[in-house]
PDB file of C-alpha atoms and ligand atoms in Angstrom:
ATOM      1  CA  MET A  23       0.000   0.000   0.000  1.00 83.00           C
ATOM      2  CA  ASP A  24       1.216   3.477  -0.846  1.00 93.00           C
ATOM      3  CA  LEU A  25       1.010   5.755   2.195  1.00 98.00           C
ATOM      4  CA  LEU A  26       1.108   8.906   0.073  1.00 98.00           C
ATOM      5  CA  ASP A  27      -2.698   9.158   0.025  1.00 97.00           C
ATOM      6  CA  GLN A  28      -2.796   9.400   3.812  1.00 98.00           C
ATOM      7  CA  ILE A  29      -0.616  12.512   3.914  1.00 98.00           C
ATOM      8  CA  ASN A  30      -2.385  15.788   4.661  1.00 98.00           C
ATOM      9  CA  LYS A  31      -1.109  18.088   1.921  1.00 97.00           C
ATOM     10  CA  GLU A  32      -1.835  21.149   4.112  1.00 97.00           C
ATOM     11  CA  ASN A  33       0.756  20.175   6.712  1.00 98.00           C
ATOM     12  CA  VAL A  34       3.773  18.831   4.872  1.00 98.00           C
ATOM     13  CA  PRO A  35       7.177  19.654   6.416  1.00 98.00           C
ATOM     14  CA  TYR A  36       8.863  22.261   4.202  1.00 98.00           C
ATOM     15  CA  HIS A  37      12.411  21.125   4.955  1.00 99.00           C
ATOM     16  CA  VAL A  38      13.283  17.478   5.631  1.00 99.00           C
ATOM     17  CA  ALA A  39      16.836  16.421   6.511  1.00 99.00           C
ATOM     18  CA  ILE A  40      18.013  12.799   6.559  1.00 99.00           C
ATOM     19  CA  ILE A  41      20.989  11.096   8.194  1.00 99.00           C
ATOM     20  CA  MET A  42      21.314   8.171   5.802  1.00 99.00           C
ATOM     21  CA  ASP A  43      22.899   5.578   8.072  1.00 99.00           C
ATOM     22  CA  GLY A  44      23.402   1.823   8.144  1.00 98.00           C
ATOM     23  CA  ASN A  45      24.972   0.991   4.772  1.00 98.00           C
ATOM     24  CA  GLY A  46      27.891  -0.857   6.350  1.00 98.00           C
ATOM     25  CA  ARG A  47      25.713  -2.978   8.647  1.00 98.00           C
ATOM     26  CA  TRP A  48      23.337  -3.768   5.765  1.00 99.00           C
ATOM     27  CA  ALA A  49      26.250  -5.117   3.713  1.00 98.00           C
ATOM     28  CA  LYS A  50      27.667  -7.045   6.661  1.00 98.00           C
ATOM     29  CA  LEU A  51      24.336  -8.811   7.176  1.00 98.00           C
ATOM     30  CA  LYS A  52      24.646 -10.016   3.601  1.00 98.00           C
ATOM     31  CA  GLY A  53      28.259 -11.059   4.072  1.00 98.00           C
ATOM     32  CA  LYS A  54      29.462  -8.364   1.672  1.00 98.00           C
ATOM     33  CA  PRO A  55      32.035  -5.540   1.968  1.00 98.00           C
ATOM     34  CA  ARG A  56      30.847  -2.154   3.311  1.00 98.00           C
ATOM     35  CA  VAL A  57      30.976  -0.482  -0.102  1.00 98.00           C
ATOM     36  CA  PHE A  58      28.307  -2.902  -1.335  1.00 98.00           C
ATOM     37  CA  GLY A  59      26.029  -1.195   1.170  1.00 98.00           C
ATOM     38  CA  HIS A  60      26.956   2.260  -0.128  1.00 98.00           C
ATOM     39  CA  LYS A  61      26.213   1.185  -3.703  1.00 98.00           C
ATOM     40  CA  ASN A  62      22.813  -0.119  -2.678  1.00 98.00           C
ATOM     41  CA  GLY A  63      22.107   3.071  -0.767  1.00 98.00           C
ATOM     42  CA  VAL A  64      21.966   4.989  -4.043  1.00 98.00           C
ATOM     43  CA  LYS A  65      18.573   3.544  -4.994  1.00 98.00           C
ATOM     44  CA  SER A  66      17.176   4.632  -1.625  1.00 98.00           C
ATOM     45  CA  VAL A  67      18.397   8.158  -2.374  1.00 98.00           C
ATOM     46  CA  ARG A  68      16.649   8.068  -5.746  1.00 98.00           C
ATOM     47  CA  GLU A  69      13.417   6.758  -4.252  1.00 98.00           C
ATOM     48  CA  THR A  70      13.491   9.269  -1.393  1.00 98.00           C
ATOM     49  CA  ILE A  71      13.929  12.230  -3.745  1.00 98.00           C
ATOM     50  CA  LYS A  72      10.917  11.041  -5.720  1.00 98.00           C
ATOM     51  CA  ALA A  73       8.867  10.517  -2.561  1.00 98.00           C
ATOM     52  CA  ALA A  74       9.774  13.990  -1.264  1.00 98.00           C
ATOM     53  CA  GLY A  75       8.622  15.522  -4.548  1.00 98.00           C
ATOM     54  CA  ASN A  76       5.361  13.535  -4.495  1.00 98.00           C
ATOM     55  CA  ALA A  77       4.617  14.573  -0.921  1.00 98.00           C
ATOM     56  CA  GLY A  78       5.195  18.250  -1.684  1.00 98.00           C
ATOM     57  CA  VAL A  79       8.362  18.675   0.409  1.00 98.00           C
ATOM     58  CA  LYS A  80      10.225  21.742  -0.898  1.00 98.00           C
ATOM     59  CA  ALA A  81      13.683  21.161   0.586  1.00 99.00           C
ATOM     60  CA  LEU A  82      15.431  17.841   1.126  1.00 99.00           C
ATOM     61  CA  THR A  83      18.875  17.774   2.730  1.00 99.00           C
ATOM     62  CA  LEU A  84      20.802  14.502   2.749  1.00 99.00           C
ATOM     63  CA  TYR A  85      23.849  13.751   4.893  1.00 98.00           C
ATOM     64  CA  ALA A  86      26.157  11.864   2.552  1.00 98.00           C
ATOM     65  CA  PHE A  87      29.614  12.346   4.093  1.00 98.00           C
ATOM     66  CA  SER A  88      30.634  14.017   7.340  1.00 98.00           C
ATOM     67  CA  THR A  89      33.872  15.830   8.194  1.00 98.00           C
ATOM     68  CA  GLU A  90      34.509  12.908  10.566  1.00 98.00           C
ATOM     69  CA  ASN A  91      34.032  10.355   7.779  1.00 98.00           C
ATOM     70  CA  TRP A  92      37.441  11.411   6.381  1.00 98.00           C
ATOM     71  CA  ASN A  93      38.843   9.229   9.179  1.00 98.00           C
ATOM     72  CA  ARG A  94      37.476   6.050   7.572  1.00 98.00           C
ATOM     73  CA  PRO A  95      39.767   3.649   5.697  1.00 98.00           C
ATOM     74  CA  LYS A  96      41.199   5.349   2.596  1.00 98.00           C
ATOM     75  CA  ALA A  97      39.746   2.772   0.212  1.00 97.00           C
ATOM     76  CA  GLU A  98      36.215   3.310   1.539  1.00 98.00           C
ATOM     77  CA  VAL A  99      36.541   7.105   1.240  1.00 98.00           C
ATOM     78  CA  LYS A 100      37.827   6.762  -2.311  1.00 97.00           C
ATOM     79  CA  THR A 101      34.970   4.461  -3.348  1.00 97.00           C
ATOM     80  CA  LEU A 102      32.415   6.794  -1.749  1.00 98.00           C
ATOM     81  CA  MET A 103      33.733   9.839  -3.614  1.00 98.00           C
ATOM     82  CA  ALA A 104      33.723   7.936  -6.906  1.00 97.00           C
ATOM     83  CA  LEU A 105      30.191   6.749  -6.169  1.00 97.00           C
ATOM     84  CA  PHE A 106      28.965  10.322  -5.577  1.00 97.00           C
ATOM     85  CA  LEU A 107      30.289  11.365  -8.950  1.00 96.00           C
ATOM     86  CA  THR A 108      28.963   8.445 -10.979  1.00 97.00           C
ATOM     87  CA  SER A 109      25.537   8.565  -9.299  1.00 97.00           C
ATOM     88  CA  LEU A 110      25.261  12.282  -9.859  1.00 96.00           C
ATOM     89  CA  LYS A 111      26.159  11.893 -13.518  1.00 96.00           C
ATOM     90  CA  SER A 112      23.564   9.192 -14.034  1.00 96.00           C
ATOM     91  CA  GLU A 113      20.869  11.170 -12.167  1.00 96.00           C
ATOM     92  CA  VAL A 114      21.331  14.618 -13.671  1.00 97.00           C
ATOM     93  CA  LYS A 115      18.743  14.093 -16.421  1.00 97.00           C
ATOM     94  CA  GLU A 116      16.192  13.034 -13.856  1.00 97.00           C
ATOM     95  CA  LEU A 117      16.937  16.089 -11.707  1.00 98.00           C
ATOM     96  CA  ILE A 118      16.399  18.393 -14.666  1.00 98.00           C
ATOM     97  CA  LYS A 119      13.247  16.573 -15.759  1.00 98.00           C
ATOM     98  CA  ASN A 120      11.747  16.895 -12.282  1.00 98.00           C
ATOM     99  CA  ASN A 121      12.683  20.576 -11.878  1.00 98.00           C
ATOM    100  CA  ILE A 122      15.001  19.829  -8.941  1.00 98.00           C
ATOM    101  CA  LYS A 123      17.656  22.304  -7.859  1.00 98.00           C
ATOM    102  CA  PHE A 124      20.849  20.585  -6.737  1.00 98.00           C
ATOM    103  CA  GLN A 125      23.248  22.149  -4.240  1.00 98.00           C
ATOM    104  CA  ILE A 126      25.892  21.087  -1.756  1.00 98.00           C
ATOM    105  CA  ILE A 127      26.872  22.158   1.751  1.00 98.00           C
ATOM    106  CA  GLY A 128      30.139  21.431   3.512  1.00 98.00           C
ATOM    107  CA  ASP A 129      33.824  22.166   3.491  1.00 98.00           C
ATOM    108  CA  GLN A 130      34.450  22.356  -0.260  1.00 96.00           C
ATOM    109  CA  GLU A 131      38.183  22.888   0.205  1.00 96.00           C
ATOM    110  CA  SER A 132      38.639  19.301   1.329  1.00 96.00           C
ATOM    111  CA  LEU A 133      37.051  17.865  -1.826  1.00 97.00           C
ATOM    112  CA  THR A 134      39.187  16.912  -4.820  1.00 96.00           C
ATOM    113  CA  LYS A 135      39.103  19.059  -7.948  1.00 97.00           C
ATOM    114  CA  SER A 136      37.410  16.377 -10.012  1.00 95.00           C
ATOM    115  CA  VAL A 137      34.626  15.862  -7.468  1.00 96.00           C
ATOM    116  CA  LEU A 138      34.100  19.619  -7.194  1.00 97.00           C
ATOM    117  CA  LYS A 139      34.046  20.020 -10.957  1.00 97.00           C
ATOM    118  CA  GLY A 140      31.406  17.312 -11.341  1.00 97.00           C
ATOM    119  CA  LEU A 141      29.280  18.813  -8.577  1.00 97.00           C
ATOM    120  CA  ASN A 142      29.551  22.369  -9.879  1.00 98.00           C
ATOM    121  CA  LYS A 143      28.425  21.294 -13.313  1.00 97.00           C
ATOM    122  CA  VAL A 144      25.168  19.885 -11.945  1.00 98.00           C
ATOM    123  CA  ILE A 145      24.703  22.883  -9.635  1.00 98.00           C
ATOM    124  CA  GLU A 146      24.968  25.150 -12.681  1.00 98.00           C
ATOM    125  CA  GLN A 147      22.650  22.979 -14.820  1.00 98.00           C
ATOM    126  CA  THR A 148      19.907  22.956 -12.188  1.00 98.00           C
ATOM    127  CA  LYS A 149      20.252  26.396 -10.603  1.00 98.00           C
ATOM    128  CA  ASN A 150      16.968  27.788 -11.945  1.00 98.00           C
ATOM    129  CA  ASN A 151      14.853  24.779 -10.936  1.00 98.00           C
ATOM    130  CA  ASP A 152      12.360  25.314  -8.162  1.00 98.00           C
ATOM    131  CA  ALA A 153      10.103  22.317  -7.510  1.00 98.00           C
ATOM    132  CA  LEU A 154      12.440  20.902  -4.864  1.00 98.00           C
ATOM    133  CA  THR A 155      15.838  21.951  -3.527  1.00 98.00           C
ATOM    134  CA  LEU A 156      18.041  18.906  -3.040  1.00 98.00           C
ATOM    135  CA  THR A 157      21.010  19.670  -0.807  1.00 98.00           C
ATOM    136  CA  ILE A 158      23.743  17.094  -0.349  1.00 98.00           C
ATOM    137  CA  ALA A 159      25.890  17.510   2.755  1.00 98.00           C
ATOM    138  CA  LEU A 160      29.328  16.438   1.627  1.00 98.00           C
ATOM    139  CA  SER A 161      32.365  16.805   3.866  1.00 98.00           C
ATOM    140  CA  TYR A 162      29.872  18.531   6.127  1.00 98.00           C
ATOM    141  CA  GLY A 163      30.191  19.071   9.859  1.00 98.00           C
ATOM    142  CA  SER A 164      27.968  21.451  11.746  1.00 98.00           C
ATOM    143  CA  ARG A 165      30.807  22.620  14.003  1.00 98.00           C
ATOM    144  CA  GLU A 166      33.059  23.277  11.014  1.00 98.00           C
ATOM    145  CA  GLU A 167      30.179  25.238   9.457  1.00 98.00           C
ATOM    146  CA  ILE A 168      29.818  27.336  12.613  1.00 98.00           C
ATOM    147  CA  VAL A 169      33.588  27.973  12.802  1.00 98.00           C
ATOM    148  CA  ASN A 170      33.509  29.034   9.156  1.00 98.00           C
ATOM    149  CA  SER A 171      30.612  31.406   9.801  1.00 98.00           C
ATOM    150  CA  PHE A 172      32.462  32.955  12.803  1.00 98.00           C
ATOM    151  CA  LYS A 173      35.468  33.572  10.569  1.00 98.00           C
ATOM    152  CA  ASN A 174      33.408  35.238   7.854  1.00 98.00           C
ATOM    153  CA  ILE A 175      31.489  37.381  10.319  1.00 98.00           C
ATOM    154  CA  SER A 176      34.750  38.417  12.024  1.00 98.00           C
ATOM    155  CA  LYS A 177      36.261  39.417   8.680  1.00 98.00           C
ATOM    156  CA  LYS A 178      33.275  41.684   8.050  1.00 98.00           C
ATOM    157  CA  ILE A 179      33.668  43.258  11.468  1.00 98.00           C
ATOM    158  CA  VAL A 180      37.386  43.896  10.888  1.00 98.00           C
ATOM    159  CA  ASN A 181      36.581  45.405   7.481  1.00 98.00           C
ATOM    160  CA  LYS A 182      33.867  47.499   9.118  1.00 98.00           C
ATOM    161  CA  GLU A 183      31.161  46.001   6.888  1.00 98.00           C
ATOM    162  CA  LEU A 184      29.349  44.876  10.038  1.00 98.00           C
ATOM    163  CA  SER A 185      29.217  46.052  13.656  1.00 98.00           C
ATOM    164  CA  ILE A 186      29.084  43.775  16.706  1.00 98.00           C
ATOM    165  CA  GLU A 187      25.699  45.251  17.658  1.00 98.00           C
ATOM    166  CA  GLU A 188      24.252  44.117  14.339  1.00 98.00           C
ATOM    167  CA  ILE A 189      24.982  40.428  15.040  1.00 98.00           C
ATOM    168  CA  ASP A 190      21.729  38.584  15.618  1.00 98.00           C
ATOM    169  CA  GLU A 191      20.283  35.162  14.766  1.00 98.00           C
ATOM    170  CA  ASN A 192      19.623  36.241  11.195  1.00 98.00           C
ATOM    171  CA  ILE A 193      23.198  37.339  10.627  1.00 98.00           C
ATOM    172  CA  ILE A 194      24.519  34.022  11.941  1.00 98.00           C
ATOM    173  CA  ASN A 195      21.987  32.108   9.845  1.00 98.00           C
ATOM    174  CA  ASN A 196      23.051  34.011   6.751  1.00 98.00           C
ATOM    175  CA  HIS A 197      26.669  32.964   7.219  1.00 98.00           C
ATOM    176  CA  LEU A 198      25.970  29.231   7.463  1.00 98.00           C
ATOM    177  CA  TYR A 199      26.306  26.996   4.388  1.00 98.00           C
ATOM    178  CA  THR A 200      22.524  26.583   4.573  1.00 98.00           C
ATOM    179  CA  PHE A 201      21.820  30.316   4.264  1.00 98.00           C
ATOM    180  CA  THR A 202      19.351  29.777   1.403  1.00 98.00           C
ATOM    181  CA  LEU A 203      17.306  27.236   3.381  1.00 98.00           C
ATOM    182  CA  PRO A 204      14.755  27.649   6.156  1.00 98.00           C
ATOM    183  CA  ASP A 205      15.170  25.721   9.447  1.00 98.00           C
ATOM    184  CA  VAL A 206      14.685  21.954   9.339  1.00 99.00           C
ATOM    185  CA  ASP A 207      11.110  20.866  10.135  1.00 98.00           C
ATOM    186  CA  LEU A 208      11.716  17.127  10.225  1.00 99.00           C
ATOM    187  CA  MET A 209      14.958  15.217  10.719  1.00 99.00           C
ATOM    188  CA  ILE A 210      15.061  11.490  10.005  1.00 99.00           C
ATOM    189  CA  ARG A 211      17.831   9.071  10.980  1.00 99.00           C
ATOM    190  CA  THR A 212      17.883   5.484   9.798  1.00 99.00           C
ATOM    191  CA  SER A 213      19.669   2.438  11.262  1.00 98.00           C
ATOM    192  CA  GLY A 214      18.486   2.726  14.863  1.00 98.00           C
ATOM    193  CA  GLU A 215      21.192   5.136  16.051  1.00 98.00           C
ATOM    194  CA  LYS A 216      19.719   7.953  18.104  1.00 98.00           C
ATOM    195  CA  ARG A 217      22.243  10.723  17.682  1.00 98.00           C
ATOM    196  CA  ILE A 218      22.780  13.743  15.484  1.00 98.00           C
ATOM    197  CA  SER A 219      26.461  13.153  14.531  1.00 98.00           C
ATOM    198  CA  ASN A 220      27.312  16.815  13.916  1.00 98.00           C
ATOM    199  CA  PHE A 221      24.500  17.444  11.396  1.00 99.00           C
ATOM    200  CA  LEU A 222      22.730  20.837  11.169  1.00 99.00           C
ATOM    201  CA  LEU A 223      22.971  21.605  14.904  1.00 98.00           C
ATOM    202  CA  TRP A 224      21.813  25.206  14.548  1.00 98.00           C
ATOM    203  CA  GLN A 225      19.152  24.441  11.961  1.00 98.00           C
ATOM    204  CA  ILE A 226      17.365  21.688  13.961  1.00 98.00           C
ATOM    205  CA  ALA A 227      16.648  23.902  16.992  1.00 98.00           C
ATOM    206  CA  TYR A 228      12.922  23.150  16.625  1.00 98.00           C
ATOM    207  CA  ALA A 229      12.914  20.202  14.222  1.00 98.00           C
ATOM    208  CA  GLU A 230      10.810  17.134  14.910  1.00 98.00           C
ATOM    209  CA  LEU A 231      13.066  14.053  15.125  1.00 98.00           C
ATOM    210  CA  HIS A 232      12.184  10.687  13.622  1.00 98.00           C
ATOM    211  CA  PHE A 233      14.329   7.628  14.267  1.00 98.00           C
ATOM    212  CA  THR A 234      13.769   4.364  12.428  1.00 98.00           C
ATOM    213  CA  ASN A 235      15.566   1.014  12.677  1.00 99.00           C
ATOM    214  CA  VAL A 236      15.448   0.546   8.892  1.00 99.00           C
ATOM    215  CA  LEU A 237      18.956   0.419   7.408  1.00 99.00           C
ATOM    216  CA  TRP A 238      19.459   3.021   4.667  1.00 99.00           C
ATOM    217  CA  PRO A 239      19.637   0.594   1.662  1.00 99.00           C
ATOM    218  CA  ASP A 240      16.239  -0.791   2.752  1.00 99.00           C
ATOM    219  CA  PHE A 241      14.637   2.661   3.118  1.00 99.00           C
ATOM    220  CA  THR A 242      11.640   3.019   0.782  1.00 98.00           C
ATOM    221  CA  LYS A 243       9.128   5.704  -0.151  1.00 98.00           C
ATOM    222  CA  ASN A 244       6.694   4.327   2.414  1.00 98.00           C
ATOM    223  CA  ASP A 245       9.308   4.715   5.155  1.00 98.00           C
ATOM    224  CA  PHE A 246       9.587   8.356   4.092  1.00 98.00           C
ATOM    225  CA  TYR A 247       5.806   8.859   4.012  1.00 98.00           C
ATOM    226  CA  ASN A 248       5.572   7.157   7.380  1.00 98.00           C
ATOM    227  CA  ALA A 249       7.971   9.722   8.874  1.00 98.00           C
ATOM    228  CA  ILE A 250       5.788  12.512   7.470  1.00 98.00           C
ATOM    229  CA  LEU A 251       2.650  10.904   8.891  1.00 98.00           C
ATOM    230  CA  GLU A 252       4.294  10.726  12.309  1.00 98.00           C
ATOM    231  CA  TYR A 253       5.311  14.389  11.954  1.00 98.00           C
ATOM    232  CA  GLN A 254       1.702  15.282  11.186  1.00 98.00           C
ATOM    233  CA  ASN A 255       0.606  13.718  14.460  1.00 98.00           C
ATOM    234  CA  ARG A 256       2.953  15.887  16.506  1.00 97.00           C
ATOM    235  CA  GLU A 257       2.032  19.235  17.972  1.00 96.00           C
ATOM    236  CA  ARG A 258       4.770  21.801  17.318  1.00 97.00           C
ATOM    237  CA  ARG A 259       4.499  24.248  20.182  1.00 97.00           C
ATOM    238  CA  PHE A 260       7.617  26.432  19.809  1.00 97.00           C
ATOM    239  CA  GLY A 261       7.561  27.202  23.527  1.00 97.00           C
ATOM    240  CA  LYS A 262       3.865  28.040  23.694  1.00 96.00           C
ATOM    241  CA  THR A 263       1.186  26.018  25.486  1.00 97.00           C
ATOM    242  CA  GLY A 264      -0.933  23.439  23.712  1.00 96.00           C
ATOM    243  CA  GLU A 265      -4.005  25.647  24.307  1.00 96.00           C
ATOM    244  CA  GLN A 266      -2.360  28.618  22.607  1.00 96.00           C
ATOM    245  CA  ILE A 267      -1.481  26.490  19.588  1.00 93.00           C
ATOM    246  CA  LYS A 268      -5.056  25.211  19.290  1.00 89.00           C
ATOM    247  CA  THR A 269      -6.512  28.730  19.404  1.00 86.00           C
ATOM    248  CA  THR A 270      -4.094  30.016  16.751  1.00 75.00           C
ATOM    249  CA  ASN A 271      -4.969  27.060  14.524  1.00 72.00           C
ATOM    250  CA  GLU A 272      -8.663  27.822  14.876  1.00 66.00           C
ATOM    251  CA  ILE A 273      -8.308  31.453  13.784  1.00 56.00           C
TER     252      ILE A 273
HETATM  253  C1  IPE B 325      26.103   5.674   6.172  1.00 57.53           C
HETATM  254  O1  IPE B 325      26.289   4.325   6.414  1.00 57.53           O
HETATM  255  C2  IPE B 325      26.905   6.182   5.002  1.00 57.53           C
HETATM  256  C3  IPE B 325      28.035   7.044   5.360  1.00 57.53           C
HETATM  257  C4  IPE B 325      28.334   7.454   6.554  1.00 57.53           C
HETATM  258  C5  IPE B 325      28.871   7.479   4.267  1.00 57.53           C
HETATM  259  P1  IPE B 325      27.511   3.798   7.277  1.00 57.53           P
HETATM  260  O2  IPE B 325      28.673   3.565   6.365  1.00 57.53           O
HETATM  261  O3  IPE B 325      27.789   4.701   8.413  1.00 57.53           O
HETATM  262  O4  IPE B 325      26.951   2.417   7.782  1.00 57.53           O
HETATM  263  P2  IPE B 325      27.129   1.768   9.233  1.00 57.53           P
HETATM  264  O5  IPE B 325      26.700   2.792  10.231  1.00 57.53           O
HETATM  265  O6  IPE B 325      28.558   1.416   9.381  1.00 57.53           O
HETATM  266  O7  IPE B 325      26.231   0.572   9.206  1.00 57.53           O
HETATM  267  C1  IPE B 326      26.771  10.126   9.974  1.00 57.53           C
HETATM  268  O1  IPE B 326      26.873   8.748   9.958  1.00 57.53           O
HETATM  269  C2  IPE B 326      27.216  10.669   8.661  1.00 57.53           C
HETATM  270  C3  IPE B 326      26.433  10.278   7.497  1.00 57.53           C
HETATM  271  C4  IPE B 326      25.321   9.613   7.484  1.00 57.53           C
HETATM  272  C5  IPE B 326      26.971  10.718   6.256  1.00 57.53           C
HETATM  273  P1  IPE B 326      28.044   7.980  10.709  1.00 57.53           P
HETATM  274  O2  IPE B 326      27.742   6.549  10.592  1.00 57.53           O
HETATM  275  O3  IPE B 326      29.365   8.438  10.214  1.00 57.53           O
HETATM  276  O4  IPE B 326      27.856   8.496  12.205  1.00 57.53           O
HETATM  277  P2  IPE B 326      28.433   7.947  13.580  1.00 57.53           P
HETATM  278  O5  IPE B 326      29.914   8.039  13.490  1.00 57.53           O
HETATM  279  O6  IPE B 326      27.987   6.542  13.730  1.00 57.53           O
HETATM  280  O7  IPE B 326      27.855   8.838  14.615  1.00 57.53           O
HETATM  281 MG1   MG B 327      27.071   4.782  10.323  1.00 57.53          MG
END
C-alpha cells in the first residue's frame, strides 16, 4: 500500500533532513564488503527524492559524508567519492526533468578538484529549478560550518562592513552553508542510532526528530511517508502552550 494518500497536503514539512545511516551494517548482514552497502544506498536516495517531490516537500537535505568520515579507511573514502560522482552523472537528467535544484553544503576545500568540478556542473545545470531543492551535505560538519561562519562574520567586522551590535540570529543564519534554506522541520535518521552526529545543529533547533531502525539501503518511499505521517501527528508548540497552539490554529 502506498502511504502517500494518507498525507495531509496542508501540513507537509517544508524542509526534511536525513541522516542516511546503516549501509555498512546492511552489507555485513549479507556477508558483503561495506561499499556494497553504499552502492545499494543509491537507490534509496533516488526513491526518497521522488517521494519527497510527491509529498510536496520543498527542501530535502541529505547527509552523505561528514567531516569525521574522512577518518574512515582510505579505500572506503575513495569508493564513496567515486560513487557520488557516478551517481550524480547518471541522475542529472532526472533532476532536470523533475525541476530539482541541486546544491551542496560542507567544506568544499577538502574535496578533490574532479569531485568539485562534477558537482559544480550539476549545480549550474539545475540552478533555476524550483520544484524541490536537493542539498547534499558532503564533507559537512555542523561545528566546522559554525567555525567558518564565525570567521566570515569576524572578517566583516574587521573590514567594518558589520558592527558587533548588528549580530543577531539572522546574521549568523546568513553565514551558514545553509543560508538559502529555512530551518529543518523534520529530521530522520535510519539504522536505529539515536544521535545527530554533527549534522545541522543550529538548523534543527525546533525540528521534529524521527528515528527508524530501517537500514538506509532498505529505506523506501513508504518509510519516508511514514515519517511525514508521524510528523503530522505531533504538535509543534515552539515554547507556547498546547491551548495557545489550538486557538491560533482555529483562527
Ligand atoms: C552511512 O552508512 C553512510 C556514510 C556514513 C557514508 P555507514 O557507512 O555509516 O553504515 P554503518 O553505520 O557502518 O552501518
Ligand atoms: C553520519 O553517519 C554521517 C552520514 C550519514 C553521512 P556515521 O555513521 O558516520 O555516524 P556515527 O559516526 O555513527 O555517529
Ligand atoms: Mg554509520
